[in-house]
């Protein structure tokens, strides 16, 4: 009886937590509920060696190539998403903004690495799994949840770069510097307004956590 009562209280507490967050700052709630994965990612061998300057150049090059592949694929998905006429105007405008931003960054990356055309990049298993989940969100879920799926990358990379103790003399300091100025808070108003029920918040949390894990797996396998 005590166990049953405890489980009931835990469940009610979890529901209350979701309900309270749905009325307050869902954007922040999603991050705090999944910050454990952020901390695990910060401790991956790849980032530890990047921080102390011992990371082999070949590993960083491979990481960058996979990141370019990710950027190109997600940009294409955002182009499709921004063209969906059935979604609310607010969400469509958000997707158009994300597409424009991703497209500019993708073009700059191709130019930086002297690619005239989009290169054929063989995906690692971790990246293949990551992009597969994006495709699921694109094809099977409400467009709002695609926005949720984008947030972990934006929020995590900014957080990682601000928490890496990489000195300016480190060869990998540019990665830290270039990612410190991200603005993931642009997602806040959209998510706080539209994730307005316990059920929506719970689903968003599951999607957010999956994408945080996909980010972790990308770093840990690089």
mmCIF file of C-alpha atoms in Angstrom:
data_model
loop_
_atom_site.group_PDB
_atom_site.id
_atom_site.type_symbol
_atom_site.label_atom_id
_atom_site.label_comp_id
_atom_site.label_asym_id
_atom_site.label_seq_id
_atom_site.Cartn_x
_atom_site.Cartn_y
_atom_site.Cartn_z
ATOM 1 C CA UNK A 1 0.000 0.000 0.000
ATOM 2 C CA UNK A 2 2.836 2.384 0.886
ATOM 3 C CA UNK A 3 4.526 1.644 -2.451
ATOM 4 C CA UNK A 4 1.314 2.274 -4.366
ATOM 5 C CA UNK A 5 0.759 5.525 -2.502
ATOM 6 C CA UNK A 6 4.332 6.640 -3.167
ATOM 7 C CA UNK A 7 4.058 5.867 -6.881
ATOM 8 C CA UNK A 8 0.806 7.790 -7.042
ATOM 9 C CA UNK A 9 2.374 10.794 -5.341
ATOM 10 C CA UNK A 10 5.413 10.634 -7.653
ATOM 11 C CA UNK A 11 3.157 10.524 -10.705
ATOM 12 C CA UNK A 12 1.083 13.436 -9.440
ATOM 13 C CA UNK A 13 4.268 15.350 -8.714
ATOM 14 C CA UNK A 14 5.559 14.694 -12.242
ATOM 15 C CA UNK A 15 2.237 15.830 -13.718
ATOM 16 C CA UNK A 16 2.304 18.931 -11.556
ATOM 17 C CA UNK A 17 5.858 19.661 -12.720
ATOM 18 C CA UNK A 18 4.803 19.418 -16.349
ATOM 19 C CA UNK A 19 1.670 21.468 -15.795
ATOM 20 C CA UNK A 20 3.550 24.171 -13.929
ATOM 21 C CA UNK A 21 6.239 24.357 -16.597
ATOM 22 C CA UNK A 22 3.671 24.542 -19.396
ATOM 23 C CA UNK A 23 2.328 27.718 -17.759
ATOM 24 C CA UNK A 24 5.776 29.178 -17.180
ATOM 25 C CA UNK A 25 9.020 28.734 -19.137
ATOM 26 C CA UNK A 26 8.869 25.508 -21.136
ATOM 27 C CA UNK A 27 12.002 26.543 -23.021
ATOM 28 C CA UNK A 28 13.991 26.550 -19.787
ATOM 29 C CA UNK A 29 12.199 23.498 -18.409
ATOM 30 C CA UNK A 30 13.302 21.351 -21.380
ATOM 31 C CA UNK A 31 16.920 22.352 -20.858
ATOM 32 C CA UNK A 32 16.960 21.776 -17.109
ATOM 33 C CA UNK A 33 15.269 18.369 -17.430
ATOM 34 C CA UNK A 34 17.957 17.208 -19.850
ATOM 35 C CA UNK A 35 21.046 19.029 -18.628
ATOM 36 C CA UNK A 36 22.463 15.700 -17.453
ATOM 37 C CA UNK A 37 23.134 14.838 -21.095
ATOM 38 C CA UNK A 38 24.809 18.208 -21.628
ATOM 39 C CA UNK A 39 27.194 17.468 -18.760
ATOM 40 C CA UNK A 40 27.949 14.008 -20.152
ATOM 41 C CA UNK A 41 28.655 15.552 -23.544
ATOM 42 C CA UNK A 42 31.060 18.050 -22.012
ATOM 43 C CA UNK A 43 32.971 15.101 -20.574
ATOM 44 C CA UNK A 44 33.348 13.197 -23.851
ATOM 45 C CA UNK A 45 36.861 12.311 -24.928
ATOM 46 C CA UNK A 46 36.524 14.474 -28.040
ATOM 47 C CA UNK A 47 35.751 17.664 -26.132
ATOM 48 C CA UNK A 48 38.193 16.954 -23.305
ATOM 49 C CA UNK A 49 41.013 16.594 -25.829
ATOM 50 C CA UNK A 50 39.794 19.628 -27.768
ATOM 51 C CA UNK A 51 39.924 21.634 -24.548
ATOM 52 C CA UNK A 52 43.471 20.608 -23.632
ATOM 53 C CA UNK A 53 44.757 20.835 -27.197
ATOM 54 C CA UNK A 54 45.671 17.161 -27.620
ATOM 55 C CA UNK A 55 42.917 16.306 -30.125
ATOM 56 C CA UNK A 56 44.328 14.787 -33.312
ATOM 57 C CA UNK A 57 43.705 16.996 -36.331
ATOM 58 C CA UNK A 58 42.253 14.061 -38.274
ATOM 59 C CA UNK A 59 39.487 13.644 -35.690
ATOM 60 C CA UNK A 60 38.582 17.309 -35.880
ATOM 61 C CA UNK A 61 38.515 17.208 -39.683
ATOM 62 C CA UNK A 62 36.212 14.178 -39.638
ATOM 63 C CA UNK A 63 33.982 15.907 -37.081
ATOM 64 C CA UNK A 64 33.799 19.023 -39.252
ATOM 65 C CA UNK A 65 32.940 17.036 -42.376
ATOM 66 C CA UNK A 66 30.104 15.281 -40.542
ATOM 67 C CA UNK A 67 28.918 18.648 -39.245
ATOM 68 C CA UNK A 68 28.841 20.025 -42.790
ATOM 69 C CA UNK A 69 26.807 17.006 -43.870
ATOM 70 C CA UNK A 70 24.400 17.610 -40.988
ATOM 71 C CA UNK A 71 24.072 21.265 -41.891
ATOM 72 C CA UNK A 72 23.307 20.547 -45.544
ATOM 73 C CA UNK A 73 20.685 17.895 -44.777
ATOM 74 C CA UNK A 74 18.887 19.914 -42.096
ATOM 75 C CA UNK A 75 18.899 22.990 -44.356
ATOM 76 C CA UNK A 76 17.032 20.984 -46.993
ATOM 77 C CA UNK A 77 14.529 19.788 -44.400
ATOM 78 C CA UNK A 78 13.971 23.363 -43.249
ATOM 79 C CA UNK A 79 13.321 24.406 -46.830
ATOM 80 C CA UNK A 80 10.586 21.780 -47.046
ATOM 81 C CA UNK A 81 9.240 22.698 -43.636
ATOM 82 C CA UNK A 82 9.077 26.420 -44.410
ATOM 83 C CA UNK A 83 7.019 25.655 -47.520
ATOM 84 C CA UNK A 84 4.256 23.816 -45.672
ATOM 85 C CA UNK A 85 1.145 25.963 -46.061
ATOM 86 C CA UNK A 86 -0.945 24.067 -43.516
ATOM 87 C CA UNK A 87 1.017 25.257 -40.485
ATOM 88 C CA UNK A 88 0.187 28.448 -38.556
ATOM 89 C CA UNK A 89 1.688 31.656 -39.945
ATOM 90 C CA UNK A 90 3.791 32.193 -36.817
ATOM 91 C CA UNK A 91 5.379 28.756 -37.128
ATOM 92 C CA UNK A 92 5.897 29.045 -40.887
ATOM 93 C CA UNK A 93 7.634 32.405 -40.440
ATOM 94 C CA UNK A 94 9.846 30.870 -37.752
ATOM 95 C CA UNK A 95 10.822 28.025 -40.090
ATOM 96 C CA UNK A 96 11.558 30.485 -42.885
ATOM 97 C CA UNK A 97 13.839 32.378 -40.548
ATOM 98 C CA UNK A 98 15.619 29.192 -39.490
ATOM 99 C CA UNK A 99 15.972 28.125 -43.133
ATOM 100 C CA UNK A 100 17.528 31.474 -44.115
ATOM 101 C CA UNK A 101 19.978 31.260 -41.219
ATOM 102 C CA UNK A 102 20.941 27.647 -41.932
ATOM 103 C CA UNK A 103 21.286 28.357 -45.663
ATOM 104 C CA UNK A 104 23.646 31.281 -45.058
ATOM 105 C CA UNK A 105 25.755 29.212 -42.699
ATOM 106 C CA UNK A 106 25.811 26.213 -45.056
ATOM 107 C CA UNK A 107 26.930 28.405 -47.947
ATOM 108 C CA UNK A 108 29.667 29.972 -45.812
ATOM 109 C CA UNK A 109 30.928 26.547 -44.700
ATOM 110 C CA UNK A 110 31.114 25.287 -48.279
ATOM 111 C CA UNK A 111 33.016 28.422 -49.267
ATOM 112 C CA UNK A 112 35.352 28.192 -46.276
ATOM 113 C CA UNK A 113 36.354 24.632 -47.182
ATOM 114 C CA UNK A 114 36.567 25.318 -50.938
ATOM 115 C CA UNK A 115 33.615 23.174 -52.031
ATOM 116 C CA UNK A 116 32.089 24.401 -55.289
ATOM 117 C CA UNK A 117 29.248 21.892 -55.043
ATOM 118 C CA UNK A 118 27.625 19.986 -52.220
ATOM 119 C CA UNK A 119 30.059 17.150 -51.395
ATOM 120 C CA UNK A 120 28.865 13.541 -51.104
ATOM 121 C CA UNK A 121 29.508 12.772 -47.434
ATOM 122 C CA UNK A 122 29.261 9.272 -46.005
ATOM 123 C CA UNK A 123 27.473 9.544 -42.678
ATOM 124 C CA UNK A 124 28.740 7.872 -39.535
ATOM 125 C CA UNK A 125 26.241 5.606 -37.734
ATOM 126 C CA UNK A 126 25.684 8.308 -35.094
ATOM 127 C CA UNK A 127 24.979 10.969 -37.704
ATOM 128 C CA UNK A 128 22.770 8.615 -39.692
ATOM 129 C CA UNK A 129 20.662 7.976 -36.574
ATOM 130 C CA UNK A 130 20.511 11.690 -35.803
ATOM 131 C CA UNK A 131 19.304 12.675 -39.268
ATOM 132 C CA UNK A 132 16.863 9.769 -39.348
ATOM 133 C CA UNK A 133 15.097 11.205 -36.313
ATOM 134 C CA UNK A 134 14.949 14.611 -37.996
ATOM 135 C CA UNK A 135 13.268 12.968 -40.993
ATOM 136 C CA UNK A 136 10.761 11.346 -38.655
ATOM 137 C CA UNK A 137 9.915 14.755 -37.196
ATOM 138 C CA UNK A 138 9.636 16.243 -40.679
ATOM 139 C CA UNK A 139 7.383 13.563 -42.109
ATOM 140 C CA UNK A 140 5.399 12.222 -39.160
ATOM 141 C CA UNK A 141 4.994 14.948 -36.539
ATOM 142 C CA UNK A 142 3.382 18.347 -36.172
ATOM 143 C CA UNK A 143 5.773 21.092 -37.428
ATOM 144 C CA UNK A 144 6.008 22.469 -33.888
ATOM 145 C CA UNK A 145 7.960 19.383 -32.846
ATOM 146 C CA UNK A 146 10.477 19.919 -35.647
ATOM 147 C CA UNK A 147 11.252 23.245 -33.960
ATOM 148 C CA UNK A 148 11.655 21.377 -30.665
ATOM 149 C CA UNK A 149 14.030 18.981 -32.418
ATOM 150 C CA UNK A 150 16.201 21.844 -33.651
ATOM 151 C CA UNK A 151 16.669 23.431 -30.243
ATOM 152 C CA UNK A 152 19.103 20.929 -28.625
ATOM 153 C CA UNK A 153 21.802 21.673 -31.198
ATOM 154 C CA UNK A 154 21.377 25.430 -30.822
ATOM 155 C CA UNK A 155 21.255 25.349 -27.031
ATOM 156 C CA UNK A 156 23.918 22.690 -26.438
ATOM 157 C CA UNK A 157 26.658 24.084 -28.681
ATOM 158 C CA UNK A 158 26.361 27.525 -27.102
ATOM 159 C CA UNK A 159 26.461 25.987 -23.624
ATOM 160 C CA UNK A 160 29.422 23.737 -24.462
ATOM 161 C CA UNK A 161 31.484 26.564 -25.914
ATOM 162 C CA UNK A 162 30.823 28.714 -22.849
ATOM 163 C CA UNK A 163 31.814 25.894 -20.497
ATOM 164 C CA UNK A 164 34.986 24.718 -22.250
ATOM 165 C CA UNK A 165 38.128 26.119 -20.615
ATOM 166 C CA UNK A 166 39.940 26.481 -23.913
ATOM 167 C CA UNK A 167 42.647 29.192 -23.884
ATOM 168 C CA UNK A 168 43.092 31.518 -26.890
ATOM 169 C CA UNK A 169 46.458 29.868 -27.601
ATOM 170 C CA UNK A 170 44.732 26.517 -28.236
ATOM 171 C CA UNK A 171 44.400 25.535 -31.905
ATOM 172 C CA UNK A 172 40.731 24.679 -31.283
ATOM 173 C CA UNK A 173 39.866 27.971 -29.622
ATOM 174 C CA UNK A 174 38.130 29.094 -32.815
ATOM 175 C CA UNK A 175 35.428 26.429 -32.281
ATOM 176 C CA UNK A 176 34.758 27.821 -28.817
ATOM 177 C CA UNK A 177 34.807 31.428 -30.013
ATOM 178 C CA UNK A 178 32.551 30.832 -33.010
ATOM 179 C CA UNK A 179 29.877 29.061 -30.958
ATOM 180 C CA UNK A 180 29.824 31.250 -27.858
ATOM 181 C CA UNK A 181 27.585 33.873 -29.420
ATOM 182 C CA UNK A 182 24.619 31.674 -30.313
ATOM 183 C CA UNK A 183 21.100 32.849 -29.522
ATOM 184 C CA UNK A 184 18.962 29.784 -28.792
ATOM 185 C CA UNK A 185 16.544 32.004 -26.858
ATOM 186 C CA UNK A 186 14.889 32.836 -30.194
ATOM 187 C CA UNK A 187 12.979 29.573 -29.647
ATOM 188 C CA UNK A 188 11.592 30.664 -26.267
ATOM 189 C CA UNK A 189 8.466 32.605 -27.270
ATOM 190 C CA UNK A 190 7.398 30.053 -29.884
ATOM 191 C CA UNK A 191 7.700 27.088 -27.537
ATOM 192 C CA UNK A 192 6.274 28.808 -24.478
ATOM 193 C CA UNK A 193 3.213 29.928 -26.432
ATOM 194 C CA UNK A 194 2.474 26.669 -28.243
ATOM 195 C CA UNK A 195 3.549 23.964 -25.786
ATOM 196 C CA UNK A 196 0.595 24.852 -23.614
ATOM 197 C CA UNK A 197 -0.663 21.510 -22.300
ATOM 198 C CA UNK A 198 0.829 18.796 -20.126
ATOM 199 C CA UNK A 199 0.628 16.334 -23.021
ATOM 200 C CA UNK A 200 2.454 18.659 -25.416
ATOM 201 C CA UNK A 201 5.191 19.402 -22.886
ATOM 202 C CA UNK A 202 5.699 15.695 -22.186
ATOM 203 C CA UNK A 203 6.014 14.941 -25.909
ATOM 204 C CA UNK A 204 8.350 17.882 -26.426
ATOM 205 C CA UNK A 205 10.525 16.678 -23.563
ATOM 206 C CA UNK A 206 10.808 13.197 -25.098
ATOM 207 C CA UNK A 207 11.822 14.702 -28.454
ATOM 208 C CA UNK A 208 14.235 17.151 -26.845
ATOM 209 C CA UNK A 209 15.899 14.363 -24.875
ATOM 210 C CA UNK A 210 16.251 12.165 -27.960
ATOM 211 C CA UNK A 211 17.968 14.982 -29.831
ATOM 212 C CA UNK A 212 20.212 15.785 -26.870
ATOM 213 C CA UNK A 213 21.267 12.139 -26.861
ATOM 214 C CA UNK A 214 21.880 12.299 -30.614
ATOM 215 C CA UNK A 215 24.132 15.312 -30.045
ATOM 216 C CA UNK A 216 25.995 13.444 -27.293
ATOM 217 C CA UNK A 217 26.451 10.425 -29.542
ATOM 218 C CA UNK A 218 27.792 12.617 -32.349
ATOM 219 C CA UNK A 219 30.476 14.059 -30.067
ATOM 220 C CA UNK A 220 31.296 10.773 -28.349
ATOM 221 C CA UNK A 221 31.762 8.972 -31.675
ATOM 222 C CA UNK A 222 33.873 11.730 -33.266
#
